[in-house]
Amino acid sequence: MRRSAILLVSVLLASAVLFVLLRLLPGDPANALVSVGADAEQIEAARRQVGSNLPLLQQFLHFLANIAVFDFGVSFVSGAPVLGEIGGRLMVTLPLTLAAFAGSILIAVPIGILAAVRQRTWYGALISIVSQLGIAVPAFWIGILLVTLFAVNLQLFPSGGFPDDGWTAPAESIQALILPVLTITLVMSASLIRYVRSATEDILSSDYLRTARALGATLSGALVRHGIRNGAVPVISILGIELASTLLGAVVIERVFALPGLGSMLLLGIEQRDYPNVQGVLVVSTLLVLIVGFLADVLQRLVDPRLRERVTGGAS
Amino acid sequence: MNGTAGSMPQTEGKMTRRTIPLSLIVGGVIVGLHLLAGLLTLFWTPYDPTAMVGGRLAGPSLAHWAGTDRLGRDLFTQILIGARIAIEVGSGAVAIGAAIGVTLGILAAFATRTLDDVFAAAFDILIAFPTLLVAMLIVAASQTASLFTAVLAIGIAGSAIIARLTRILAKRVLSMDYIVAARVAGSSWPSIVVVHVLPNIWPTLIVNLALQFGLAAMAESSLSYLGLGAPPPNASWGRLLQEAQGTVYTAPFGAIAPGIALVTLVIGVNLLADGLRAFADPTRRGRR
């Protein structure tokens, strides 16, 4: 209940931040509607149409009301409804992000645990070195290298682009997404492995695990029975952040592979001063990010009962 | 706090105390080399970075260690200048991020429960806007992409993460018994921050600031890759990579060398951070 209230407040706060940020963008949004050399009357008409002639507070209330009903208006440039455009873009960004997310969990969790349990072996050390390397490599460079290797030299995958008709030919769409997904998966698993490893290390050095072992549990038995719940809490919050930042951070990867996703819509919108598009993308992605954070929080509480009620007293 | 460290034989404790961690040395050398290269470009570069001194898209040779770009300019010269830009942006962004983040984090940790919730929600929202997004908006708002907008944007975007971490670390310290003791003894909040909170959180904080430096350098190259970073003639690694991507068929090395420069810098900083942590935090020394 408390969390839901916080989510609502967050949405309100975020809308206010977005509103201010969008007002910071230079120029009157109405300028995009009129041609160069329009007279004052035409500009005034455009301002009325966009609503930028109203007082700021009223503009903000309009903004909130429109968000509440998911009405983001129409693009200045193409005239198409923003929401429809976002929907189409999400069909690229969501599969890209979710596939990479699932892939990195599948890779990072077992490898991270292995690296912690077997940290004194050569492969434990190797995993640590490779993941250390992985977090130092920018995603777009991995993308460029993968394109060079798989698209240019081996010619196994397309070097970029996405079918114009979306998912009507799923095989082609999937093929277009393989390299981008691989790129994000590699980067995300490298950082996840480190978190999983350090969470596991903390568990391995904990008293309760030693007690469980002393009572005769095997290492893997004790880890499964006591470790997973304890280790999951910090990892879940990292997962939430990773998923959220990939949803929005995919913009660079979308540029590398020329994918028509949410990020490239935002970049294009900024370049063309297409305010409705910029605003729509920002609102939708902020909502997505907040919802992911909310779900991560709920999940943590399910896993760890101690988080459900806050300890009163003390410093807080 | 740590049972294993306390039960270690004394001689071993003394030995580990004297050793400087290997990662600190290796990281220091790598970062030092980048720093030297960056400083050097203030006075001297192998070639004029804007002069067309060689054949177009030439491979690496003795005259041009990293080859040339599509206009025949020396790539090694541009990579050296890129080191300076990466370090400038990295340190500037971390300084801005730390100034904002640590202050807000400590304020939040000391705040009442309701206010703390507001702070925490605000941090979450700011973190929800990835570095690149904030940077793109700031660049769009200022209408000119410059080195300063990149530093400012990356710094502000990173501050939320630092604030969140500071808040969590500070709260952990504040829940300790010795804080209660200090309050009973009459210490003021500012002195508790200086005497107890900061010294206890800085080992973790400094490691994260170093990691932030690496992230800032990467964010700068991503921005430049998108065409939103420092404009030419600033030879950012990201812009070099963006330019090289179009000619990757004929000159693959141009798409590799700037990336290697960036990755070594980030690895160097991360190693330095690791070494610092091992050096600064005696409780972790025994574990490695």
mmCIF file of C-alpha atoms in Angstrom, chain B residues 2-238:
data_model
loop_
_atom_site.group_PDB
_atom_site.id
_atom_site.type_symbol
_atom_site.label_atom_id
_atom_site.label_comp_id
_atom_site.label_asym_id
_atom_site.label_seq_id
_atom_site.Cartn_x
_atom_site.Cartn_y
_atom_site.Cartn_z
ATOM 1 C CA ASN B 2 34.964 -9.623 10.480
ATOM 2 C CA GLY B 3 35.624 -12.857 12.352
ATOM 3 C CA THR B 4 38.228 -14.285 9.978
ATOM 4 C CA ALA B 5 40.373 -11.162 10.006
ATOM 5 C CA GLY B 6 40.491 -11.100 13.795
ATOM 6 C CA SER B 7 41.527 -14.714 14.136
ATOM 7 C CA MET B 8 44.402 -14.408 11.684
ATOM 8 C CA PRO B 9 47.929 -14.857 13.035
ATOM 9 C CA GLN B 10 49.533 -11.519 13.795
ATOM 10 C CA THR B 11 52.526 -11.911 11.495
ATOM 11 C CA GLU B 12 50.259 -12.458 8.529
ATOM 12 C CA GLY B 13 48.315 -9.345 9.437
ATOM 13 C CA LYS B 14 51.525 -7.334 9.485
ATOM 14 C CA MET B 15 52.676 -8.755 6.169
ATOM 15 C CA THR B 16 49.441 -7.927 4.355
ATOM 16 C CA ARG B 17 49.502 -4.433 5.807
ATOM 17 C CA ARG B 18 52.837 -3.692 4.149
ATOM 18 C CA THR B 19 52.009 -5.040 0.700
ATOM 19 C CA ILE B 20 50.641 -2.567 -1.764
ATOM 20 C CA PRO B 21 47.967 -4.408 -3.743
ATOM 21 C CA LEU B 22 49.046 -5.400 -7.244
ATOM 22 C CA SER B 23 45.861 -3.931 -8.723
ATOM 23 C CA LEU B 24 46.777 -0.548 -7.240
ATOM 24 C CA ILE B 25 50.157 -0.624 -8.987
ATOM 25 C CA VAL B 26 48.887 -1.892 -12.353
ATOM 26 C CA GLY B 27 45.900 0.460 -12.295
ATOM 27 C CA GLY B 28 48.121 3.358 -11.286
ATOM 28 C CA VAL B 29 50.529 2.684 -14.159
ATOM 29 C CA ILE B 30 47.738 2.444 -16.749
ATOM 30 C CA VAL B 31 45.960 5.565 -15.539
ATOM 31 C CA GLY B 32 49.315 7.333 -15.222
ATOM 32 C CA LEU B 33 50.146 6.570 -18.859
ATOM 33 C CA HIS B 34 46.808 7.933 -20.011
ATOM 34 C CA LEU B 35 47.309 10.995 -17.850
ATOM 35 C CA LEU B 36 50.790 11.524 -19.318
ATOM 36 C CA ALA B 37 49.485 11.118 -22.847
ATOM 37 C CA GLY B 38 46.700 13.576 -22.156
ATOM 38 C CA LEU B 39 49.020 16.143 -20.573
ATOM 39 C CA LEU B 40 51.508 15.729 -23.413
ATOM 40 C CA THR B 41 48.936 16.803 -25.987
ATOM 41 C CA LEU B 42 48.726 20.174 -24.272
ATOM 42 C CA PHE B 43 52.271 20.880 -25.490
ATOM 43 C CA TRP B 44 53.066 18.490 -28.289
ATOM 44 C CA THR B 45 51.409 15.977 -30.617
ATOM 45 C CA PRO B 46 53.103 13.688 -33.176
ATOM 46 C CA TYR B 47 51.225 15.439 -35.982
ATOM 47 C CA ASP B 48 48.861 18.347 -36.334
ATOM 48 C CA PRO B 49 45.520 16.662 -35.454
ATOM 49 C CA THR B 50 43.686 18.511 -38.235
ATOM 50 C CA ALA B 51 46.349 18.210 -40.939
ATOM 51 C CA MET B 52 46.001 15.637 -43.680
ATOM 52 C CA VAL B 53 49.415 14.095 -43.327
ATOM 53 C CA GLY B 54 49.062 10.634 -44.829
ATOM 54 C CA GLY B 55 47.135 8.542 -47.296
ATOM 55 C CA ARG B 56 43.440 8.088 -46.609
ATOM 56 C CA LEU B 57 42.449 5.144 -44.380
ATOM 57 C CA ALA B 58 45.997 3.816 -44.203
ATOM 58 C CA GLY B 59 46.693 0.910 -41.881
ATOM 59 C CA PRO B 60 49.097 1.140 -38.947
ATOM 60 C CA SER B 61 52.690 1.899 -39.943
ATOM 61 C CA LEU B 62 55.863 3.234 -38.352
ATOM 62 C CA ALA B 63 54.938 6.762 -39.376
ATOM 63 C CA HIS B 64 51.315 6.425 -38.287
ATOM 64 C CA TRP B 65 51.071 4.040 -35.361
ATOM 65 C CA ALA B 66 47.305 3.726 -35.531
ATOM 66 C CA GLY B 67 46.884 4.466 -39.231
ATOM 67 C CA THR B 68 44.981 7.405 -40.657
ATOM 68 C CA ASP B 69 41.316 8.345 -40.917
ATOM 69 C CA ARG B 70 39.210 8.945 -44.016
ATOM 70 C CA LEU B 71 40.725 12.398 -44.478
ATOM 71 C CA GLY B 72 44.281 11.154 -44.029
ATOM 72 C CA ARG B 73 44.705 12.593 -40.526
ATOM 73 C CA ASP B 74 46.922 10.751 -38.045
ATOM 74 C CA LEU B 75 44.769 8.586 -35.779
ATOM 75 C CA PHE B 76 47.370 8.111 -33.039
ATOM 76 C CA THR B 77 47.494 11.882 -32.525
ATOM 77 C CA GLN B 78 43.711 11.981 -32.234
ATOM 78 C CA ILE B 79 43.691 9.060 -29.810
ATOM 79 C CA LEU B 80 46.214 10.868 -27.585
ATOM 80 C CA ILE B 81 43.974 13.939 -27.559
ATOM 81 C CA GLY B 82 41.045 11.638 -26.826
ATOM 82 C CA ALA B 83 42.796 10.569 -23.616
ATOM 83 C CA ARG B 84 42.877 14.177 -22.463
ATOM 84 C CA ILE B 85 39.197 14.670 -23.233
ATOM 85 C CA ALA B 86 38.179 11.440 -21.524
ATOM 86 C CA ILE B 87 40.120 12.378 -18.376
ATOM 87 C CA GLU B 88 38.775 15.933 -18.380
ATOM 88 C CA VAL B 89 35.199 14.765 -18.723
ATOM 89 C CA GLY B 90 35.667 11.897 -16.269
ATOM 90 C CA SER B 91 37.161 13.974 -13.461
ATOM 91 C CA GLY B 92 34.885 16.944 -14.055
ATOM 92 C CA ALA B 93 31.785 14.794 -14.061
ATOM 93 C CA VAL B 94 32.842 12.879 -10.946
ATOM 94 C CA ALA B 95 33.603 16.124 -9.096
ATOM 95 C CA ILE B 96 30.175 17.530 -9.944
ATOM 96 C CA GLY B 97 28.464 14.219 -9.226
ATOM 97 C CA ALA B 98 30.191 13.787 -5.866
ATOM 98 C CA ALA B 99 29.516 17.352 -4.748
ATOM 99 C CA ILE B 100 25.811 17.001 -5.447
ATOM 100 C CA GLY B 101 25.456 13.321 -4.584
ATOM 101 C CA VAL B 102 27.261 13.157 -1.246
ATOM 102 C CA THR B 103 25.516 16.280 0.034
ATOM 103 C CA LEU B 104 22.047 15.062 -0.917
ATOM 104 C CA GLY B 105 22.732 11.531 0.309
ATOM 105 C CA ILE B 106 23.798 12.692 3.752
ATOM 106 C CA LEU B 107 20.878 15.112 3.982
ATOM 107 C CA ALA B 108 18.521 12.258 3.145
ATOM 108 C CA ALA B 109 20.116 9.962 5.723
ATOM 109 C CA PHE B 110 19.595 12.562 8.440
ATOM 110 C CA ALA B 111 16.089 13.512 7.337
ATOM 111 C CA THR B 112 12.847 12.458 8.957
ATOM 112 C CA ARG B 113 11.175 9.352 7.645
ATOM 113 C CA THR B 114 8.739 11.150 5.332
ATOM 114 C CA LEU B 115 11.389 13.468 3.950
ATOM 115 C CA ASP B 116 13.735 10.532 3.520
ATOM 116 C CA ASP B 117 11.067 8.756 1.475
ATOM 117 C CA VAL B 118 10.769 11.809 -0.758
ATOM 118 C CA PHE B 119 14.561 11.905 -1.173
ATOM 119 C CA ALA B 120 14.692 8.192 -1.942
ATOM 120 C CA ALA B 121 11.895 8.524 -4.498
ATOM 121 C CA ALA B 122 13.628 11.522 -6.058
ATOM 122 C CA PHE B 123 16.903 9.576 -6.354
ATOM 123 C CA ASP B 124 15.038 6.696 -7.946
ATOM 124 C CA ILE B 125 13.478 9.038 -10.482
ATOM 125 C CA LEU B 126 16.805 10.637 -11.310
ATOM 126 C CA ILE B 127 18.416 7.228 -11.653
ATOM 127 C CA ALA B 128 15.477 6.322 -13.872
ATOM 128 C CA PHE B 129 16.786 8.910 -16.325
ATOM 129 C CA PRO B 130 19.949 7.307 -17.626
ATOM 130 C CA THR B 131 23.044 9.456 -18.013
ATOM 131 C CA LEU B 132 22.670 9.587 -21.754
ATOM 132 C CA LEU B 133 19.073 10.727 -21.642
ATOM 133 C CA VAL B 134 19.780 13.591 -19.242
ATOM 134 C CA ALA B 135 22.828 14.498 -21.276
ATOM 135 C CA MET B 136 20.836 14.469 -24.511
ATOM 136 C CA LEU B 137 18.241 16.779 -22.967
ATOM 137 C CA ILE B 138 20.825 19.171 -21.546
ATOM 138 C CA VAL B 139 22.623 19.280 -24.872
ATOM 139 C CA ALA B 140 19.309 19.881 -26.638
ATOM 140 C CA ALA B 141 18.432 22.616 -24.153
ATOM 141 C CA SER B 142 21.754 24.410 -24.498
ATOM 142 C CA GLN B 143 21.575 24.081 -28.275
ATOM 143 C CA THR B 144 25.330 23.730 -28.599
ATOM 144 C CA ALA B 145 27.147 20.521 -27.862
ATOM 145 C CA SER B 146 30.297 21.410 -25.956
ATOM 146 C CA LEU B 147 32.754 19.770 -23.614
ATOM 147 C CA PHE B 148 31.154 21.615 -20.709
ATOM 148 C CA THR B 149 27.598 20.479 -21.407
ATOM 149 C CA ALA B 150 28.893 16.914 -21.616
ATOM 150 C CA VAL B 151 30.672 17.229 -18.241
ATOM 151 C CA LEU B 152 27.677 18.882 -16.605
ATOM 152 C CA ALA B 153 25.179 16.410 -17.995
ATOM 153 C CA ILE B 154 27.204 13.336 -17.089
ATOM 154 C CA GLY B 155 27.969 14.752 -13.638
ATOM 155 C CA ILE B 156 24.342 15.525 -12.846
ATOM 156 C CA ALA B 157 23.181 12.180 -14.164
ATOM 157 C CA GLY B 158 25.767 10.330 -12.074
ATOM 158 C CA SER B 159 24.992 12.282 -8.894
ATOM 159 C CA ALA B 160 21.771 10.362 -8.245
ATOM 160 C CA ILE B 161 23.639 7.061 -8.014
ATOM 161 C CA ILE B 162 26.195 8.582 -5.647
ATOM 162 C CA ALA B 163 23.411 10.145 -3.583
ATOM 163 C CA ARG B 164 21.569 6.853 -3.300
ATOM 164 C CA LEU B 165 24.719 5.012 -2.268
ATOM 165 C CA THR B 166 25.705 7.724 0.225
ATOM 166 C CA ARG B 167 22.240 7.616 1.756
ATOM 167 C CA ILE B 168 22.343 3.849 2.240
ATOM 168 C CA LEU B 169 25.894 3.846 3.622
ATOM 169 C CA ALA B 170 25.254 6.800 5.920
ATOM 170 C CA LYS B 171 22.052 5.275 7.259
ATOM 171 C CA ARG B 172 23.937 2.101 8.065
ATOM 172 C CA VAL B 173 26.511 4.086 10.033
ATOM 173 C CA LEU B 174 23.812 6.151 11.744
ATOM 174 C CA SER B 175 22.104 3.032 13.062
ATOM 175 C CA MET B 176 25.275 2.008 14.930
ATOM 176 C CA ASP B 177 25.420 2.143 18.709
ATOM 177 C CA TYR B 178 28.383 4.513 18.731
ATOM 178 C CA ILE B 179 26.279 7.145 16.984
ATOM 179 C CA VAL B 180 23.793 6.940 19.835
ATOM 180 C CA ALA B 181 26.727 7.250 22.210
ATOM 181 C CA ALA B 182 28.032 10.265 20.320
ATOM 182 C CA ARG B 183 24.604 11.902 20.427
ATOM 183 C CA VAL B 184 24.281 11.230 24.139
ATOM 184 C CA ALA B 185 27.734 12.748 24.585
ATOM 185 C CA GLY B 186 26.420 15.889 22.926
ATOM 186 C CA SER B 187 27.991 15.750 19.443
ATOM 187 C CA SER B 188 26.279 17.939 16.885
ATOM 188 C CA TRP B 189 25.049 16.557 13.561
ATOM 189 C CA PRO B 190 27.822 18.232 11.525
ATOM 190 C CA SER B 191 30.503 16.789 13.767
ATOM 191 C CA ILE B 192 28.899 13.334 13.577
ATOM 192 C CA VAL B 193 29.068 13.614 9.783
ATOM 193 C CA VAL B 194 32.724 14.627 9.802
ATOM 194 C CA VAL B 195 33.939 12.375 12.607
ATOM 195 C CA HIS B 196 31.852 9.229 12.125
ATOM 196 C CA VAL B 197 29.926 9.130 8.876
ATOM 197 C CA LEU B 198 32.414 10.299 6.243
ATOM 198 C CA PRO B 199 35.401 8.288 7.531
ATOM 199 C CA ASN B 200 33.256 5.161 7.636
ATOM 200 C CA ILE B 201 31.717 5.513 4.229
ATOM 201 C CA TRP B 202 34.626 6.851 2.190
ATOM 202 C CA PRO B 203 36.312 3.510 1.395
ATOM 203 C CA THR B 204 33.147 2.310 -0.325
ATOM 204 C CA LEU B 205 32.442 5.758 -1.704
ATOM 205 C CA ILE B 206 35.870 6.298 -3.249
ATOM 206 C CA VAL B 207 35.680 2.942 -4.992
ATOM 207 C CA ASN B 208 32.342 3.929 -6.452
ATOM 208 C CA LEU B 209 33.602 7.357 -7.467
ATOM 209 C CA ALA B 210 36.381 5.650 -9.383
ATOM 210 C CA LEU B 211 33.827 3.378 -11.025
ATOM 211 C CA GLN B 212 31.790 6.498 -11.817
ATOM 212 C CA PHE B 213 34.855 7.972 -13.480
ATOM 213 C CA GLY B 214 35.020 4.969 -15.779
ATOM 214 C CA LEU B 215 31.287 5.200 -16.456
ATOM 215 C CA ALA B 216 31.631 8.930 -17.153
ATOM 216 C CA ALA B 217 34.403 8.295 -19.663
ATOM 217 C CA MET B 218 32.205 5.677 -21.324
ATOM 218 C CA ALA B 219 29.171 7.985 -21.264
ATOM 219 C CA GLU B 220 31.237 10.725 -22.885
ATOM 220 C CA SER B 221 32.256 8.426 -25.701
ATOM 221 C CA SER B 222 28.644 7.278 -26.131
ATOM 222 C CA LEU B 223 27.488 10.896 -26.327
ATOM 223 C CA SER B 224 30.169 11.686 -28.861
ATOM 224 C CA TYR B 225 29.248 8.559 -30.766
ATOM 225 C CA LEU B 226 25.689 9.917 -31.016
ATOM 226 C CA GLY B 227 27.072 13.248 -32.172
ATOM 227 C CA LEU B 228 26.134 15.032 -28.930
ATOM 228 C CA GLY B 229 29.552 15.267 -27.294
ATOM 229 C CA ALA B 230 32.389 17.701 -27.652
ATOM 230 C CA PRO B 231 32.366 19.048 -31.222
ATOM 231 C CA PRO B 232 35.397 18.831 -33.551
ATOM 232 C CA PRO B 233 38.309 19.522 -33.332
ATOM 233 C CA ASN B 234 37.991 17.754 -29.960
ATOM 234 C CA ALA B 235 38.942 14.230 -30.973
ATOM 235 C CA SER B 236 36.791 12.235 -28.585
ATOM 236 C CA TRP B 237 37.206 8.461 -28.757
ATOM 237 C CA GLY B 238 33.478 8.103 -29.285
#
